[in-house]
Coordinates of C-alpha atoms and ligand atoms in Angstrom, one line a residue:
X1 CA 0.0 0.0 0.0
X2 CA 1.4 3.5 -1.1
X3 CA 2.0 6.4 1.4
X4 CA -1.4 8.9 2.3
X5 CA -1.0 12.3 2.7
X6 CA -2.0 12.3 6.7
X7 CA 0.6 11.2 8.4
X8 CA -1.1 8.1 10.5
X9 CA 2.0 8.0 13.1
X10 CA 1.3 11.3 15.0
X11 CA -1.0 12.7 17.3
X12 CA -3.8 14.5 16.5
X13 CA -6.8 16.3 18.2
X14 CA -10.1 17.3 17.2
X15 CA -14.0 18.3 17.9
X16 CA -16.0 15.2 17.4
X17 CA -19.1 17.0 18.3
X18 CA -20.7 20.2 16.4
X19 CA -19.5 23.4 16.6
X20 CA -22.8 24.8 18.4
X21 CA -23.6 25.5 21.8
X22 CA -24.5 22.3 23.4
X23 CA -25.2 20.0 27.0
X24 CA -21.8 18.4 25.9
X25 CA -19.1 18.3 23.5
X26 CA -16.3 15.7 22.6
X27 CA -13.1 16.4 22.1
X28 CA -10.9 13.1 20.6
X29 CA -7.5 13.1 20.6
X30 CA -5.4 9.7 19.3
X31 CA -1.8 8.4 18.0
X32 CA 1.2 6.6 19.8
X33 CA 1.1 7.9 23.3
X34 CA -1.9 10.0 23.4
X35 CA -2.6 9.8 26.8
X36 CA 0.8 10.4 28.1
X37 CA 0.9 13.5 25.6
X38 CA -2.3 15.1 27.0
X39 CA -1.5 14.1 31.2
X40 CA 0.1 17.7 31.3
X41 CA -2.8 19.2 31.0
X42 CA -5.1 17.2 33.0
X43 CA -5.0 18.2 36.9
X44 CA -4.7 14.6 37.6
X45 CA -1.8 13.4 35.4
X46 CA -1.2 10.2 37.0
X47 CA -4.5 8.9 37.0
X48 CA -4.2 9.6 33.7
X49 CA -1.3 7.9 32.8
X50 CA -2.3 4.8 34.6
X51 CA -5.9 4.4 33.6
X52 CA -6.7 1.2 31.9
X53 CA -8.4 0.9 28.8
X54 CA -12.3 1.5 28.3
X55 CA -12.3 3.6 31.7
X56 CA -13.3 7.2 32.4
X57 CA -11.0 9.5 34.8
X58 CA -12.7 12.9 36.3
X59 CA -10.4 15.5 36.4
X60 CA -10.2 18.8 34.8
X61 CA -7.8 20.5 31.9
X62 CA -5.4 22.9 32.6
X63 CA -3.6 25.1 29.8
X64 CA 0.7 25.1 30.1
X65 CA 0.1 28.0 32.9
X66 CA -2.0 25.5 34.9
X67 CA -5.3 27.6 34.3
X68 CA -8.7 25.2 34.7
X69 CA -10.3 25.3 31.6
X70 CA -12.8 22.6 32.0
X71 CA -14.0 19.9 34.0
X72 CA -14.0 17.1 31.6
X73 CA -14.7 13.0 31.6
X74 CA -12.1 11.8 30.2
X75 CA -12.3 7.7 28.2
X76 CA -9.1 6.6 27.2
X77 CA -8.6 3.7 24.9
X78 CA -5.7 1.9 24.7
X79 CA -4.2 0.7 21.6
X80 CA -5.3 -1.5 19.7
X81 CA -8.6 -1.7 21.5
X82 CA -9.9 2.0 20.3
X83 CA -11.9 3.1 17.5
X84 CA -8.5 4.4 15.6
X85 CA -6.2 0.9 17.0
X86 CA -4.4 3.7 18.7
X87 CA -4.4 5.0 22.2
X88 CA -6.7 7.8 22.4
X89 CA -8.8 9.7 25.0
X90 CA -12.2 11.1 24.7
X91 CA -12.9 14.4 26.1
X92 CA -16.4 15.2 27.4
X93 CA -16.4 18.4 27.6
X94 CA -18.8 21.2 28.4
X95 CA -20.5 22.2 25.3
X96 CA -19.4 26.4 25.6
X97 CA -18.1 27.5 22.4
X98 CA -15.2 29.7 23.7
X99 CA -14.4 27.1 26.4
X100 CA -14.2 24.5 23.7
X101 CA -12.3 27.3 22.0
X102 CA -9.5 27.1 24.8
X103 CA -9.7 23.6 25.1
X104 CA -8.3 22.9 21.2
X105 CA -5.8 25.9 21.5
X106 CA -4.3 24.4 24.6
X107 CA -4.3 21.1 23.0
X108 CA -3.3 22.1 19.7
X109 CA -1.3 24.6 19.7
X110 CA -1.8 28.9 19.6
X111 CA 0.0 31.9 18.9
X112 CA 2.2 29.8 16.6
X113 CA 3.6 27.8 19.2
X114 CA 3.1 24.2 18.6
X115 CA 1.0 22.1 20.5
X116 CA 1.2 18.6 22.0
X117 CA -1.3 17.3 19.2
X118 CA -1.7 18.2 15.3
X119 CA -5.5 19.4 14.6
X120 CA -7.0 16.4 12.5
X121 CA -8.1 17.0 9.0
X122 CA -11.7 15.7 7.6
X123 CA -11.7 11.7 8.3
X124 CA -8.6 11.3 9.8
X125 CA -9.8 9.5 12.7
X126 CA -11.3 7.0 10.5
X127 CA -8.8 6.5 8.4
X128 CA -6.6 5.7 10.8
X129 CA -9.0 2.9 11.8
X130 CA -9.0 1.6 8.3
X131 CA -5.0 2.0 7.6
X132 CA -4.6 -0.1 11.1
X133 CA -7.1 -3.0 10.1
X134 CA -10.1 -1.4 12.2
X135 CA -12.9 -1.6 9.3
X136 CA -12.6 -2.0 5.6
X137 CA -13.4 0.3 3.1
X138 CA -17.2 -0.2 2.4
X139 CA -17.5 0.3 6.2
X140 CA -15.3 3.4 6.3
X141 CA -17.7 4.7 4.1
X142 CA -21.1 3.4 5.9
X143 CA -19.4 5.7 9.0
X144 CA -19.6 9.0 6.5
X145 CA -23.2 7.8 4.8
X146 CA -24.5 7.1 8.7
X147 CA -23.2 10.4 9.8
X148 CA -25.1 12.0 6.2
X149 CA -28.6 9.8 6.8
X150 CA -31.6 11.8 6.4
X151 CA -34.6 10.2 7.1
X152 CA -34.7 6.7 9.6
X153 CA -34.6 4.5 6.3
X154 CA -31.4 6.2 5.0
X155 CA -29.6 5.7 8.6
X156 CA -30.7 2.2 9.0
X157 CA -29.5 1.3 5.5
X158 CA -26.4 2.4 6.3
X159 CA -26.0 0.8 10.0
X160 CA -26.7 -2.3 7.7
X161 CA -23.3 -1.6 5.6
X162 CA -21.6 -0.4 9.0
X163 CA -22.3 -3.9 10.5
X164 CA -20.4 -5.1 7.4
X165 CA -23.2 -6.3 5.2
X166 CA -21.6 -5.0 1.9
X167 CA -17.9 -6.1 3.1
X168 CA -19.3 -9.7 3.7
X169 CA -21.0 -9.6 1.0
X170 CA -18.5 -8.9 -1.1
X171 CA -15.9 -11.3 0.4
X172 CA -18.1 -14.1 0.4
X173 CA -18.2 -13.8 -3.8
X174 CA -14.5 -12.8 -4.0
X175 CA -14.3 -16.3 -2.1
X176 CA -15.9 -18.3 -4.6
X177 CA -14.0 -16.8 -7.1
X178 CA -11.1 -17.4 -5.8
X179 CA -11.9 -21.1 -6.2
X180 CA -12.5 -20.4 -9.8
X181 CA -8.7 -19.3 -9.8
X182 CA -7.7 -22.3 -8.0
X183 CA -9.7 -24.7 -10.3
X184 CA -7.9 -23.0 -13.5
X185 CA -4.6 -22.6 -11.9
X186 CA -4.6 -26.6 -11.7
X187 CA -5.2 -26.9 -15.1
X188 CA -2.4 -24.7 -16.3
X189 CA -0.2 -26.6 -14.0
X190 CA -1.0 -29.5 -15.3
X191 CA -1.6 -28.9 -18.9
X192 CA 1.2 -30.5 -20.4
X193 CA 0.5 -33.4 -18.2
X194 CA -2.5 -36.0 -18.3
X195 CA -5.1 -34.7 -16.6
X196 CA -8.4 -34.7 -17.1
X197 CA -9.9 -30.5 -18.7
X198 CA -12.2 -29.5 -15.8
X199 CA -14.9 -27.0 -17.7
X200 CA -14.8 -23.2 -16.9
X201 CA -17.9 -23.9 -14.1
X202 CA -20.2 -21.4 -15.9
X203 CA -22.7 -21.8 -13.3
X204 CA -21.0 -20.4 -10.7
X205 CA -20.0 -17.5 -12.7
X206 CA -23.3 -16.2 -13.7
X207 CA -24.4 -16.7 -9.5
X208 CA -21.5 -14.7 -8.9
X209 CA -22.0 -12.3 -11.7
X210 CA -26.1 -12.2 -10.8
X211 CA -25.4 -11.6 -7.0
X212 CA -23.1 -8.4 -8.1
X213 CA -25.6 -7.1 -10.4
X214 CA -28.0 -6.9 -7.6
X215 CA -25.8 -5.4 -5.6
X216 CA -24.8 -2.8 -8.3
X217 CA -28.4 -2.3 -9.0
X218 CA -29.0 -1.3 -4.9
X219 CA -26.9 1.9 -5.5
X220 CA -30.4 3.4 -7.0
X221 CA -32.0 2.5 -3.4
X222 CA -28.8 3.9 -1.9
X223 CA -28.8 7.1 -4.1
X224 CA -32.2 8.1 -3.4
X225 CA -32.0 7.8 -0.1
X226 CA -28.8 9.7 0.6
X227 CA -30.0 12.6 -2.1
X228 CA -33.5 12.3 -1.6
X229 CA -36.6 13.0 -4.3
X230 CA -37.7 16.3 -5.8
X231 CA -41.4 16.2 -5.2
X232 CA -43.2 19.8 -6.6
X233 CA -46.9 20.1 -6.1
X234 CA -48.2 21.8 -9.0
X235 CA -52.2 23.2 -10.1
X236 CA -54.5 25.7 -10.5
X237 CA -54.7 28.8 -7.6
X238 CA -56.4 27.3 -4.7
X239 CA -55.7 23.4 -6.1
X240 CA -54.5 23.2 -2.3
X241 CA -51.0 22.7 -2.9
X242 CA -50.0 24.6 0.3
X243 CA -52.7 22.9 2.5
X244 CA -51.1 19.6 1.4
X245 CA -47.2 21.3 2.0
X246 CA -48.3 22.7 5.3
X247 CA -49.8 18.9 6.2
X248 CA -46.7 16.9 4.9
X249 CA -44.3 19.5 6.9
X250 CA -46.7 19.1 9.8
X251 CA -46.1 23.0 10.2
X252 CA -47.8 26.0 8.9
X253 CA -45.0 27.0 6.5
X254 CA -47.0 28.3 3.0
X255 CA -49.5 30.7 3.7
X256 CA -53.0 29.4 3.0
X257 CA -56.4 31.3 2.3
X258 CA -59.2 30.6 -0.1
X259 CA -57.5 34.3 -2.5
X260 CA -56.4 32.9 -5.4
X261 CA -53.0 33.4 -6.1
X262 CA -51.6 33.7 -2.3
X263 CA -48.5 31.4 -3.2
X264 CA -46.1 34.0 -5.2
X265 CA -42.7 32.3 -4.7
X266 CA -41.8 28.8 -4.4
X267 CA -40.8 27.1 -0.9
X268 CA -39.1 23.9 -0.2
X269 CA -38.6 22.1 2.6
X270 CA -37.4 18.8 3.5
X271 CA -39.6 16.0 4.6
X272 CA -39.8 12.5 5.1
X273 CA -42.0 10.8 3.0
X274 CA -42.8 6.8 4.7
X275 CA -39.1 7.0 5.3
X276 CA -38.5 8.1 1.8
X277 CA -36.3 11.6 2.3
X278 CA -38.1 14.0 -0.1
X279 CA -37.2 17.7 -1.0
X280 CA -41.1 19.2 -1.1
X281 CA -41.9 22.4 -3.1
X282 CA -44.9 24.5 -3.1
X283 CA -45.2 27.0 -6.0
X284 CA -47.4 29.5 -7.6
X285 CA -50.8 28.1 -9.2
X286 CA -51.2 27.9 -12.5
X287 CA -53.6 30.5 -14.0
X288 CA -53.4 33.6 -16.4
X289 CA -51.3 35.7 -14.4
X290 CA -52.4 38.9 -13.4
X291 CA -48.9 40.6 -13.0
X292 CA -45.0 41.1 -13.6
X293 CA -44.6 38.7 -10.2
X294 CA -47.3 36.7 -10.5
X295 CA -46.0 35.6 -13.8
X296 CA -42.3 35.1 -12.9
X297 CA -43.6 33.1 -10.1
X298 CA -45.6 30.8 -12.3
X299 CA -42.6 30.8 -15.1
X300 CA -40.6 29.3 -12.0
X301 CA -43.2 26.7 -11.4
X302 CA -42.4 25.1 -14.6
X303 CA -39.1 24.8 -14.4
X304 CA -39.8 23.5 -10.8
X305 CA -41.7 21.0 -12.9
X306 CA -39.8 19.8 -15.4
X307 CA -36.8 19.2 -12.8
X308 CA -38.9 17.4 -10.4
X309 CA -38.6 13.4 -9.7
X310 CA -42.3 13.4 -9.1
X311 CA -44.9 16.3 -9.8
X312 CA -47.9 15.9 -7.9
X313 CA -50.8 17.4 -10.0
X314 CA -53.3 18.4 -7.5
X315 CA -57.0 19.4 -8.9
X316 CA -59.8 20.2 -6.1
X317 CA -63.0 18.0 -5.7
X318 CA -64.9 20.7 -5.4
X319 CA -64.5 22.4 -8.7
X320 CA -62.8 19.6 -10.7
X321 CA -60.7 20.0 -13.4
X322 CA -61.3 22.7 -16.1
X323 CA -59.8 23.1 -19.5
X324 CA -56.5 24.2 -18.1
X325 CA -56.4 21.1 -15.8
X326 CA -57.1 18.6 -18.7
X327 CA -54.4 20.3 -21.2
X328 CA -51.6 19.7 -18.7
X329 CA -53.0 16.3 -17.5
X330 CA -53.1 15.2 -21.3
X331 CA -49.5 16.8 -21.9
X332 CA -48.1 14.9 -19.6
X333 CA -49.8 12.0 -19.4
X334 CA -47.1 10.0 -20.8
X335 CA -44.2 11.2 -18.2
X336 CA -44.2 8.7 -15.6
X337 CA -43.4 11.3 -12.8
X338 CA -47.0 12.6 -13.3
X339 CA -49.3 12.1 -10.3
X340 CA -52.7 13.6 -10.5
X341 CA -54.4 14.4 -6.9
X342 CA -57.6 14.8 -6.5
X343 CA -57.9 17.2 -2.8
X344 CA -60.1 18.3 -1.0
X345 CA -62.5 15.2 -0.8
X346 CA -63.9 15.9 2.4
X347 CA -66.1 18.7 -0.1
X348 CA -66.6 16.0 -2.4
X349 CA -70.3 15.5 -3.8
X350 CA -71.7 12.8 -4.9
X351 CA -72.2 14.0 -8.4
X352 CA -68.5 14.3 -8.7
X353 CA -66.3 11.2 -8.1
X354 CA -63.3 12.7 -9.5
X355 CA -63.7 10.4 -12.8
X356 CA -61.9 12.0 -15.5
X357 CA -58.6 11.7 -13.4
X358 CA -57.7 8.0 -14.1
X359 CA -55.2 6.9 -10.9
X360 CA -55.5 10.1 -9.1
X361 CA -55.1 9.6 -5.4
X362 CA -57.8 11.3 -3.8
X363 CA -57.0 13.1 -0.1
X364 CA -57.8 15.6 2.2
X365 CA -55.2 18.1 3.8
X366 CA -58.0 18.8 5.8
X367 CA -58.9 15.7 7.6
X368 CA -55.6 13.9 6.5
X369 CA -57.8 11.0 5.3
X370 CA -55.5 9.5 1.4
X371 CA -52.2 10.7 2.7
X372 CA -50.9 6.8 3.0
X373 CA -52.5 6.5 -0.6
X374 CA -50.2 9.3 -1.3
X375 CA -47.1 7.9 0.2
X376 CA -47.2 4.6 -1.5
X377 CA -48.5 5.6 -4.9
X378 CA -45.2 8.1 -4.9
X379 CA -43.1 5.3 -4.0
X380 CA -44.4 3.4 -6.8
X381 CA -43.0 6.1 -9.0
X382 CA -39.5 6.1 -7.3
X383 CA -37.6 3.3 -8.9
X384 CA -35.4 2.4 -6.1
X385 CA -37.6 3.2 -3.3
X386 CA -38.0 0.6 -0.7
X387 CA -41.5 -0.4 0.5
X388 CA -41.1 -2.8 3.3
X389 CA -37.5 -3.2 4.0
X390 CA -34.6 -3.8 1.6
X391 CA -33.8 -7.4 1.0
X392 CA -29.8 -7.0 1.3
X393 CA -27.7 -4.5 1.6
X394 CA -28.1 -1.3 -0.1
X395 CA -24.9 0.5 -1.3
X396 CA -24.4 4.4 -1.3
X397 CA -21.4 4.8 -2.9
X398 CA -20.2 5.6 -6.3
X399 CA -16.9 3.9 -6.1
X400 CA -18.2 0.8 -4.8
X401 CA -20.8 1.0 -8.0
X402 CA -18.3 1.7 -10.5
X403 CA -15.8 -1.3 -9.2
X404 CA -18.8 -3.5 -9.0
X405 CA -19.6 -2.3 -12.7
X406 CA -15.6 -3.5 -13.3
X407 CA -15.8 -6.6 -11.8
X408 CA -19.0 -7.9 -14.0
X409 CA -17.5 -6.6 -16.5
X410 CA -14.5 -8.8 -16.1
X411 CA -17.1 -11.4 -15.4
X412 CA -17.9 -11.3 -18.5
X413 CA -15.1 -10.9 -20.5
X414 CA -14.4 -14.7 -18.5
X415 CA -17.8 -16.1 -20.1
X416 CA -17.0 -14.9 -23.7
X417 CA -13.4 -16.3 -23.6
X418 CA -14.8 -19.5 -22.2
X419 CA -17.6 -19.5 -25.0
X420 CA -14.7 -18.4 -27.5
X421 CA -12.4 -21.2 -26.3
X422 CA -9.5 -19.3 -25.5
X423 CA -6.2 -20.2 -23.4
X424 CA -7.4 -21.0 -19.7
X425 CA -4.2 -18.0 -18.4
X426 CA -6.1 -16.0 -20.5
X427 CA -9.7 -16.2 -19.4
X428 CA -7.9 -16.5 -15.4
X429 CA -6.6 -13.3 -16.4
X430 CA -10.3 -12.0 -16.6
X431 CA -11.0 -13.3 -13.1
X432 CA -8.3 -11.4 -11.8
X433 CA -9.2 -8.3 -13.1
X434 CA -12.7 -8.9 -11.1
X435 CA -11.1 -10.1 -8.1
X436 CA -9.1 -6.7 -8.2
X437 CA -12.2 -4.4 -8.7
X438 CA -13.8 -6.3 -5.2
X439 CA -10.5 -5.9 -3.8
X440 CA -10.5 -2.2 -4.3
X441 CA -13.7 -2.0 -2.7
X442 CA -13.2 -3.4 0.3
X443 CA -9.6 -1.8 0.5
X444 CA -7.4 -4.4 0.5
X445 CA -5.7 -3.0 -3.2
X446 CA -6.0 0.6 -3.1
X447 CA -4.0 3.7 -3.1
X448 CA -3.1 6.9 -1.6
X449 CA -5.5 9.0 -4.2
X450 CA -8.3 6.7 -3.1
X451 CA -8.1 7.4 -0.2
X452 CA -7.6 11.1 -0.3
X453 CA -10.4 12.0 -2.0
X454 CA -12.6 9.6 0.1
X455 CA -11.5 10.8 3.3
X456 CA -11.5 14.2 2.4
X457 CA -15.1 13.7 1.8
X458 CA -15.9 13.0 5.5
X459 CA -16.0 15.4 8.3
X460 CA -13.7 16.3 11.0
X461 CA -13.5 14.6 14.1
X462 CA -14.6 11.4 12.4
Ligands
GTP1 N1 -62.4 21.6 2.9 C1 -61.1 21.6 2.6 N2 -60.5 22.8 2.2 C2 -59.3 22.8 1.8 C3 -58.5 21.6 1.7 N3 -57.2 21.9 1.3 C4 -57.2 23.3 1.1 N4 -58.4 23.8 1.4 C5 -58.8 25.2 1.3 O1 -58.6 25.6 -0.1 C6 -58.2 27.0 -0.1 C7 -56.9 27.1 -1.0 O2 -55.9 26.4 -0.4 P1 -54.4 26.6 -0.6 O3 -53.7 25.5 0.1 O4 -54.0 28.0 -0.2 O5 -54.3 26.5 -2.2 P2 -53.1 26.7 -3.2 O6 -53.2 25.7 -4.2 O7 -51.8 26.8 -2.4 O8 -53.5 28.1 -3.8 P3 -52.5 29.2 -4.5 O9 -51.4 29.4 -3.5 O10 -53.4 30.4 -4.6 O11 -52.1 28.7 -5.8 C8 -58.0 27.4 1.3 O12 -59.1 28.1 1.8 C9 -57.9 26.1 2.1 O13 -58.3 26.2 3.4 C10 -59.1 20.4 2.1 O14 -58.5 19.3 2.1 N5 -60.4 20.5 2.5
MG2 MG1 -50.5 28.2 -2.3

């Protein structure tokens, strides 16, 4: 393995916590003799010093000049039991910003003078871990994705890959590949000699191959939970776009009132959708505008529109849809992201039953009654959405996609030599190539730009 550009042999300090006042805050400091570096400024360095792993020591920091600056709980680790496989102390500190302030210059250095520990960059902490055998790469990653989950669907997905899901996984097919190479290295061994041609198994390639397709194929699931879906709700003035934005926020964001017109502007918010993160817009209704703003706002609901993952086309029960309603309906009636809603049913007459609009979900913002009709009809629209739970794991990553994309690639490139009846060190050649791509996943072949711009990815104190 080449050199990375953080030194992994020093010391190094930072906030693990955010920057914002808070009950608590942690402060982590690790490398060779991390809690011998930091017993100078601890009022009890001995206790320190002689603390055992995975115990806590009550004390307080002191800067050089002895001055308390906290009273802290401090963990230490000892290596290689410790999140980084190196000695290291957790600080729980009091959550003040300027006492936190004083805590990192006295540990790291101020007014130019060095300091006992180096402040960390973005994911040092972690890579550590992975450079010293801690996790491998697809968990490495599931720590940054865990840290980034939006919605409880997106954090449990990628708990899964942090228990080593994708890692076993992966290891489990780069196993029975692995086999494949044995099988063919016999047979070059022995080619001059008298044994008897085992077949390329071909089964067992296309399990191997099927079982990384999936798995390749999960980084949709992955994606749209990380990134979430753009959902607009579009319609005529007084549809009830903001009724239904105000009921999915469960707040009373968008102004409402029975004017036509009151939405100007667009807002957006973030909500979770049956677990499905969604980024929500409200815009102006559709209608002849009446002025200069009216009409910039509706000119900025169709580009809302046509950017949108899903458009929810919203049409109230009580008047139905006009002429303007059925032109849009029919324009994009062939655009899968086209939901029509019929609203407003607690109004709805008998006369009316919302006919014309063929698979419309029909709900209320006002009674909340066809809001679970919603959430399941828009994650029939989301390819990739899950609707119980995901069958295996689910990766969020683009690197692990592309090396997965490699490896069947390679896969094959191993089937068409085999059906082509090439040399057998030609087609094991193939496999190789795929057992490289999983190796690169999981770390075990990588190099120092991989893991620069991966790490630098994460943030600090992780
Ligand atoms: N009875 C009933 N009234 C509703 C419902 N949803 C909205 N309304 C009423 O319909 C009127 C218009 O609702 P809005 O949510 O402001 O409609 P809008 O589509 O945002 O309208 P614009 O911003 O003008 O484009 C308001 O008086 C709401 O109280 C509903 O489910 N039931
Ligand atoms: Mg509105």
């Amino acid at each position: 393995m080449q050199e990375v550009k953080y030194d992994t042999e020093d010391r190094i300090a930072a906030l693990a916590t955010a920057w914002s006042p808070s009950a608590l805050a942690v402060i982590r400091v690790t490398g060779p003799g991390a809690v011998e570096a930091l017993a100078p400024l601890f009022s009890r360095p001995s206790a320190l010093v002689e603390a055992k792993g995975h115990t806590a020591v009550h004390g307080h920091l002191v800067d050089q000049r002895g001055k308390v600056l906290d009273e802290v709980l401090a963990t230490v680790f000892r290596a290689p039991r410790s999140y980084t496989g190196q000695d290291s102390v957790e600080l729980s500190c009091h959550g003040s910003l300027p006492g936190l302030k004083r805590i990192l210059a006295a540990l790291t250095g101020e007014g130019g003078q060095r300091g006992l520990f180096r402040p960390a960059g973005p994911g040092e902490f972690t890579l550590r871990a992975f450079m010293n055998g801690k996790l491998d790469l697809t968990r490495a990653e599931a720590v940054q994705e865990l840290v980034a989950a939006r919605t409880e669907t997106a954090q449990t997905l990628a708990l899964h890959r942090l228990s080593g899901a994708v890692e076993q996984r992966i290891r489990t097919l780069a196993n029975r590949l692995l086999d494949l190479t044995a099988l063919l290295n016999i047979q070059l061994d022995y080619a001059e000699d008298d044994v008897d041609t085992v077949p390329v198994p071909l089964g067992l390639l296309e399990e191997v191959r099927a079982e990384l397709a999936l798995l390749a194929a999960s980084f949709q699931t992955g994606r749209v939970y990380q990134e979430g879906v753009r959902i607009v709700l579009a319609g005529r003035t007084n549809a009830g776009k903001s009724s239904l934005f105000n009921q999915l926020l469960k707040e009373d964001r968008s102004i409402v009132s029975d004017e036509h017109g009151t939405t100007r502007d667009w807002l957006e918010s973030w909500v979770s959708l049956g677990g499905l993160p969604v980024r929500l817009f409200d815009t102006a209704g559709l209608r002849e505008a009446e002025g200069v703003v009216e009409r910039e706002g509706i000119r900025r609901t169709h580009e809302l529109i046509e950017a949108a993952d899903v458009i929810l086309y919203l049409v109230a029960s009580d008047e139905g849809p006009n002429d303007e309603d059925r032109k849009f309906l029919d324009l994009w009636s062939h655009d899968a992201r086209l939901l029509p809603v019929l609203t407003k049913t607690d109004l709805l007459t008998p006369h009316f039953q919302g006919s014309e609009l063929t698979g419309a979900v029909l709900l209320s913002s006002k009674t909340g009654v066809g809001l679970s009709d919603l959430e399941s009809a828009v994650k029939a629209r989301v390819p990739g959405a899950v609707r119980s739970g995901p069958e295996g794991p689910v990766i969020d990553s683009l690197r692990q996609k592309n090396l997965l994309d490699r490896a069947i690639a390679a896969l094959d490139q191993v089937k068409e030599g085999t059906d082509l009846g090439m040399p057998l060190d030609m087609v094991a050649l193939d496999v190789k190539e795929a057992l490289d791509a999983l190796g690169e996943i999981t770390g075990e072949v990588t190099t120092s730009d991989i893991l620069d711009h991966m790490f630098s990815r994460f943030c600090v104190g992780k």
